XYZ file of C-alpha atoms in Angstrom:
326
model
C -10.445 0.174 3.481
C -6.810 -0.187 5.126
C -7.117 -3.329 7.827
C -3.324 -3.641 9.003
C -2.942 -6.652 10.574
C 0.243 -6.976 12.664
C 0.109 -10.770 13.144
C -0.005 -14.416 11.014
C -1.075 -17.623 13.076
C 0.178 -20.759 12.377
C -0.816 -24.406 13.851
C 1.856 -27.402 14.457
C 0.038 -30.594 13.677
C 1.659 -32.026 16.447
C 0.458 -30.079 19.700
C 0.028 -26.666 20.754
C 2.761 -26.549 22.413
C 4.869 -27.506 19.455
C 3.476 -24.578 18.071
C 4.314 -22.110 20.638
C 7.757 -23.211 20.471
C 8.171 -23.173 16.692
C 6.429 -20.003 16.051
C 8.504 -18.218 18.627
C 11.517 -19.932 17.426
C 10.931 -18.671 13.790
C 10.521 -14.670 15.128
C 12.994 -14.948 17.576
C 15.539 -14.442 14.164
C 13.384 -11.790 12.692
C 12.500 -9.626 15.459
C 15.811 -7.992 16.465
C 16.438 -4.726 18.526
C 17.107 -2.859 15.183
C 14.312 -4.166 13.338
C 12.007 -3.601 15.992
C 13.338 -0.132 16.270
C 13.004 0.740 12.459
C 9.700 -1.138 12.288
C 8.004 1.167 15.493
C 9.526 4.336 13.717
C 7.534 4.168 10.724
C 4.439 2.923 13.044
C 4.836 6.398 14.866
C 5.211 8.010 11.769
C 2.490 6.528 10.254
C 0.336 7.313 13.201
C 0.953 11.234 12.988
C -1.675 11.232 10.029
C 0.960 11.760 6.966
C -0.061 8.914 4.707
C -2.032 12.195 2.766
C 0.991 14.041 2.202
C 3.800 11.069 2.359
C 4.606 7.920 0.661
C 5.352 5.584 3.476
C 7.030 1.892 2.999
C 3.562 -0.547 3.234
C 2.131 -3.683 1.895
C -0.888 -3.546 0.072
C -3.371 -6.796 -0.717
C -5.033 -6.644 -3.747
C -7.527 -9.125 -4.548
C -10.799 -9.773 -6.326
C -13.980 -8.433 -4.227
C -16.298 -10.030 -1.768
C -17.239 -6.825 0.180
C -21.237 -5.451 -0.314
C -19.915 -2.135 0.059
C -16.888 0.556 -0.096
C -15.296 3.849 1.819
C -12.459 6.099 1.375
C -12.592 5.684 5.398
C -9.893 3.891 6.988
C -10.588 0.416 9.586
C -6.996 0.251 11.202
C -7.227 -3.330 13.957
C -3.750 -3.790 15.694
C -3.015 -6.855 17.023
C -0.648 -7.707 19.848
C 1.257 -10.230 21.469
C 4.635 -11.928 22.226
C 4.692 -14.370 18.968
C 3.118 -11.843 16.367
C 5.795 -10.627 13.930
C 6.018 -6.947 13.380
C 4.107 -6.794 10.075
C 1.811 -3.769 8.860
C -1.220 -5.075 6.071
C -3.127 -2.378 4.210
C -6.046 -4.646 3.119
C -8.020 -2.163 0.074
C -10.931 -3.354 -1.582
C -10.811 -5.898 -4.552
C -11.181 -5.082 -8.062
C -14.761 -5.041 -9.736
C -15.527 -5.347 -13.186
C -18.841 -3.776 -13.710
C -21.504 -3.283 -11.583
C -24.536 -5.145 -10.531
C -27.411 -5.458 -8.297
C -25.803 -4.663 -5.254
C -22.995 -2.610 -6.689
C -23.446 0.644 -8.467
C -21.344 2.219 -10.872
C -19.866 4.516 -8.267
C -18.895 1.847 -6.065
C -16.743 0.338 -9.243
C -15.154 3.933 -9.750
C -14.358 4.560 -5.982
C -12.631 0.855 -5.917
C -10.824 1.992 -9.026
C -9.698 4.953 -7.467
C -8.686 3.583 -3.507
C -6.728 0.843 -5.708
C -4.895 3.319 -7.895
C -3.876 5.637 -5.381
C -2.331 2.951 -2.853
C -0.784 0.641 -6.004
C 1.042 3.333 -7.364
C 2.784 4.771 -4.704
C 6.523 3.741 -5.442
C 6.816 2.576 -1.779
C 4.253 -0.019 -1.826
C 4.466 -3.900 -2.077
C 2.194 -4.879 -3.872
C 0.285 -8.695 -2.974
C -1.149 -9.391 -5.774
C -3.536 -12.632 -4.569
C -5.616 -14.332 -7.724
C -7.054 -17.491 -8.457
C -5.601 -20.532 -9.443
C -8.674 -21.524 -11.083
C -8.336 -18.527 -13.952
C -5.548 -18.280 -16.648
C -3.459 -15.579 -15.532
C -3.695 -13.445 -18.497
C -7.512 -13.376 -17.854
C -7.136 -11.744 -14.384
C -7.458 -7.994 -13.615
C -5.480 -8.025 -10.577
C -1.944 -8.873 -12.870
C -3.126 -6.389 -15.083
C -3.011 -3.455 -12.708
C -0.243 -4.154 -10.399
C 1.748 -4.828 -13.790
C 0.300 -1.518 -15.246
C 2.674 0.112 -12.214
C 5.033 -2.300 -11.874
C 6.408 -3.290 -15.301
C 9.282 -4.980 -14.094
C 7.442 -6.785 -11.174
C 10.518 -5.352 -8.784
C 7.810 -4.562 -6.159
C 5.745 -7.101 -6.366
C 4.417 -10.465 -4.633
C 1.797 -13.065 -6.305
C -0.342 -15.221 -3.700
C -2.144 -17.999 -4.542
C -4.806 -18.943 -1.886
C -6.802 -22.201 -2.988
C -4.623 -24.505 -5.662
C -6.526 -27.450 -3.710
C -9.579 -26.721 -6.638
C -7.366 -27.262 -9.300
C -7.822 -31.194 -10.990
C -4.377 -33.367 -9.939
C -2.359 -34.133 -13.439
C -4.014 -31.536 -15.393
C -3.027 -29.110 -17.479
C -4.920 -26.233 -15.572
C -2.525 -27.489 -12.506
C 0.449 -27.971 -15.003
C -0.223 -23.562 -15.577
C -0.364 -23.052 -12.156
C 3.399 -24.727 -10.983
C 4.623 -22.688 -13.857
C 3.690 -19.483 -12.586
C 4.377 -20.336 -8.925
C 7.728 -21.341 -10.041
C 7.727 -17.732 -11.425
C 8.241 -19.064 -15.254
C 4.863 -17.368 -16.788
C 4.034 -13.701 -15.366
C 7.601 -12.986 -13.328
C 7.746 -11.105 -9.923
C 11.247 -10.155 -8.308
C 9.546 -11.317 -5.087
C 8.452 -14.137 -6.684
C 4.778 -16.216 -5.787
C 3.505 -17.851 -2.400
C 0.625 -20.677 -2.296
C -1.467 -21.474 0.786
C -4.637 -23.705 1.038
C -7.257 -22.041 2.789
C -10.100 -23.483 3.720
C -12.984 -24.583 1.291
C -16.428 -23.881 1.433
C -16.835 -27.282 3.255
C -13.311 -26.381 5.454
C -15.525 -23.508 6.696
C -16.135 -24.071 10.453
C -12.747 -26.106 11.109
C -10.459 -24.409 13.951
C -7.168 -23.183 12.714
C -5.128 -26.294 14.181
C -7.444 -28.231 11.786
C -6.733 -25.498 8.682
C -2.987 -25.975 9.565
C -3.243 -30.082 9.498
C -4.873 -29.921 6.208
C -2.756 -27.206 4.283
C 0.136 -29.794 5.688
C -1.043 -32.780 4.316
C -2.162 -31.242 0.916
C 1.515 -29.919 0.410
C 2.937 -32.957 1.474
C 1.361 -35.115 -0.916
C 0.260 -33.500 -3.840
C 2.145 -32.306 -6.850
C 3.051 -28.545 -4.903
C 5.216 -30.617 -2.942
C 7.896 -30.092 -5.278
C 7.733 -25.950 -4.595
C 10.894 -24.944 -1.870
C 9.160 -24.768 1.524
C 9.996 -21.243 1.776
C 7.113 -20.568 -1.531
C 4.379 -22.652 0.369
C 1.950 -22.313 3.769
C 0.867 -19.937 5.787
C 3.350 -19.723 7.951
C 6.464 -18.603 5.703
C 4.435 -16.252 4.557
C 4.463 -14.728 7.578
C 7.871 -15.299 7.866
C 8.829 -14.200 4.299
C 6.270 -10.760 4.640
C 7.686 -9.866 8.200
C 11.142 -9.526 6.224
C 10.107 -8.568 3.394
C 8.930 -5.549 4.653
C 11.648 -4.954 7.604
C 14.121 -4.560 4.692
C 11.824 -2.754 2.544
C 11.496 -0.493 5.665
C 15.236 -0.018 6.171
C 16.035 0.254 2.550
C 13.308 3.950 2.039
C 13.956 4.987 5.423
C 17.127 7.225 4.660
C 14.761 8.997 1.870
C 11.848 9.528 4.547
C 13.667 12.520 6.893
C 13.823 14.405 3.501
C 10.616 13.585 1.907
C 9.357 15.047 5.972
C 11.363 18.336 5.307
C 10.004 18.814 2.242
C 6.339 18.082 3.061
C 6.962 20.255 5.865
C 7.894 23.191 3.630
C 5.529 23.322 1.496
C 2.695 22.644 4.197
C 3.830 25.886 5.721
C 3.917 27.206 2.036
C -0.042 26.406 1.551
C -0.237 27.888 5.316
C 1.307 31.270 4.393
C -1.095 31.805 1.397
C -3.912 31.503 4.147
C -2.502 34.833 5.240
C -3.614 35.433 9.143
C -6.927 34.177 10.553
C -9.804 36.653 9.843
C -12.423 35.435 12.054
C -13.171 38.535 13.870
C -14.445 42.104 12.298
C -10.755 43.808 13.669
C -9.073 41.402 11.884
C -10.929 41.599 8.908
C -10.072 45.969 8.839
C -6.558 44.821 9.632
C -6.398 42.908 6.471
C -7.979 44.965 4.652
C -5.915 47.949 5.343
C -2.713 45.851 4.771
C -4.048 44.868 1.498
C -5.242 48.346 0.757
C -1.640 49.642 1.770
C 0.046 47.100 -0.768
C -2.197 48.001 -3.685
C -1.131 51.601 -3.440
C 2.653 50.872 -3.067
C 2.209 48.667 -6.047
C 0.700 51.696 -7.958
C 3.271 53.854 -7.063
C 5.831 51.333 -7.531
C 4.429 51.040 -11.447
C 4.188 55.132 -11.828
C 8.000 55.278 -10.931
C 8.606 52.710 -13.110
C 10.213 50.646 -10.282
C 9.527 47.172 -11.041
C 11.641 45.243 -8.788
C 8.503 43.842 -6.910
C 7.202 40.296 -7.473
C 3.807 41.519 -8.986
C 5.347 42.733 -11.691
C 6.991 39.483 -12.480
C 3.729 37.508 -12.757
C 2.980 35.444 -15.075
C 5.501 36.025 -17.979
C 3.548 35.263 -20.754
C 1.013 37.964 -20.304
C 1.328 40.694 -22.444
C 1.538 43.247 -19.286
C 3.994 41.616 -17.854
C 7.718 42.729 -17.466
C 9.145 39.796 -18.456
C 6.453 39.368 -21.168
C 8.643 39.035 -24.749
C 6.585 42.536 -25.748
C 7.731 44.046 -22.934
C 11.541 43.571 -23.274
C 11.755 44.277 -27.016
């Protein structure tokens, strides 16, 4: 299920207005006149329907799953405003293991294959979000998005609750080493926020914001660069992120279009002319009656300049069959 989201929120613990003013300060940088213009032209292009039949730059979250149940059918919410960065999310369905109660074995397979056929695409970021809770070489997520992306040049770990982990321990000791990207290494390297906890649940976002501060501030993550930590650098850090993955394909895109164009009109031709009507149906069939017997007398003359004839070589009737040209 693709859920783009073009927008991160962030709180300043101060007042609202503080965080009016810092948000818009922070995407005043990123949102420029050319990377709004790049940004929009993959938007329109993306809105033309050619995902099918094009790879298009994108950022895919991959996580474990909390959803009852699965669709090949596509949610798309957009989200507008002045302070929203211009950031596209493709949200797919988390991994399952094996299936149970509620989820049947198809359910695992169709997960399997949404999460193959977005991860794979060699114009996809992939962010990979896991637990912090679970060694890292016990988790599927790393697994896959390492299965296509060996040298982790396209992808960018997330770790969403670190608060569970026990302060001075060695399960917390694991979990600075791969945010400081010395265990499972990502060119984009990792990103930690604290969401809220079960408890957290029904807190407004200012409150979220005022304790994913404080936990940063005074636990042992505070010695991660600011840039690696909190909700709102990653919104930041994703908005450009993507605006340079964006400009770095699009000079490819105009001749991946020209090619999916051809051979669209390729698979078009084969359809030969519409045949929905009994004239059009004699019509063909008088064309293709017609072709047959120039073929015939094409073969009698021993004329074999004609594609036909040129048909799959390895067949023993074949011109170009080896038979045939000894």
């Amino acid at each position: 299920m693709q859920q783009p989201n073009d927008g991160f929120q962030d709180e300043s613990i101060e007042s609202q207005t503080a965080l009016e003013l810092n948000v818009s300060s922070s995407l005043e940088s990123l949102q420029t006149e050319e990377q709004r213009l790049i940004l929009d032209t993959v938007a329109q292009i993306r809105k033309c329907g050619t995902d099918g039949i094009l790879s298009l730059p994108q950022l895919v979250v991959l996580s474990r799953s909390i959803r009852p149940a699965f669709s090949l059918d596509v949610l798309t919410i957009e989200v507008e405003g002045s302070l929203q960065p211009q950031l596209t999310l493709v949200d797919i369905p988390g991994l399952i293991q094996s299936s149970t109660k509620g989820v049947s074995n198809r359910d695992v397979d169709l997960v399997a294959e949404i999460t193959t056929k977005y991860i794979s695409q060699p114009r996809t970021i992939c962010l990979a979000v896991i637990s912090a809770t679970n060694d890292a070489a016990n988790q599927s997520i790393l697994k896959e998005v390492r299965r296509v992306d060996p040298k982790g040049g396209r992808t960018l770990g997330i770790i969403p609750k670190p608060g569970r982990l026990p302060a001075g321990s060695g399960s917390e000791s694991k979990f600075l080493e791969l945010v400081r990207n010395e265990d499972v290494f990502f060119k984009l390297g990792w990103h930690v926020l604290k969401n809220r906890s079960f408890e957290e649940g029904n807190s407004s976002l200012m409150e979220r914001s005022e304790s994913e501060t404080t936990y940063f501030r005074t636990s042992n993550t505070k010695s991660l660069p600011k840039e690696n930590v909190r909700i709102h650098a990653l919104g930041s850090r994703l908005s450009l992120l993507f605006f340079e993955h964006i400009k770095e394909e699009l000079p490819q895109l105009p001749q991946d279009l020209e090619s999916a164009l051809l051979d669209a009109r390729s698979q078009l031709a084969l359809l030969g002319n519409r045949r929905s009507a009994a004239k059009e149906c004699r019509i063909y069939l008088t064309q293709l009656s017609m072709a047959y017997q120039e073929t015939c007398k094409a073969a009698v003359k021993g004329h074999y300049k004609d594609d036909y004839f040129h048909k799959d070589a390895d067949h023993s009737l074949s011109i170009d069959s080896p038979a045939t040209i000894a």
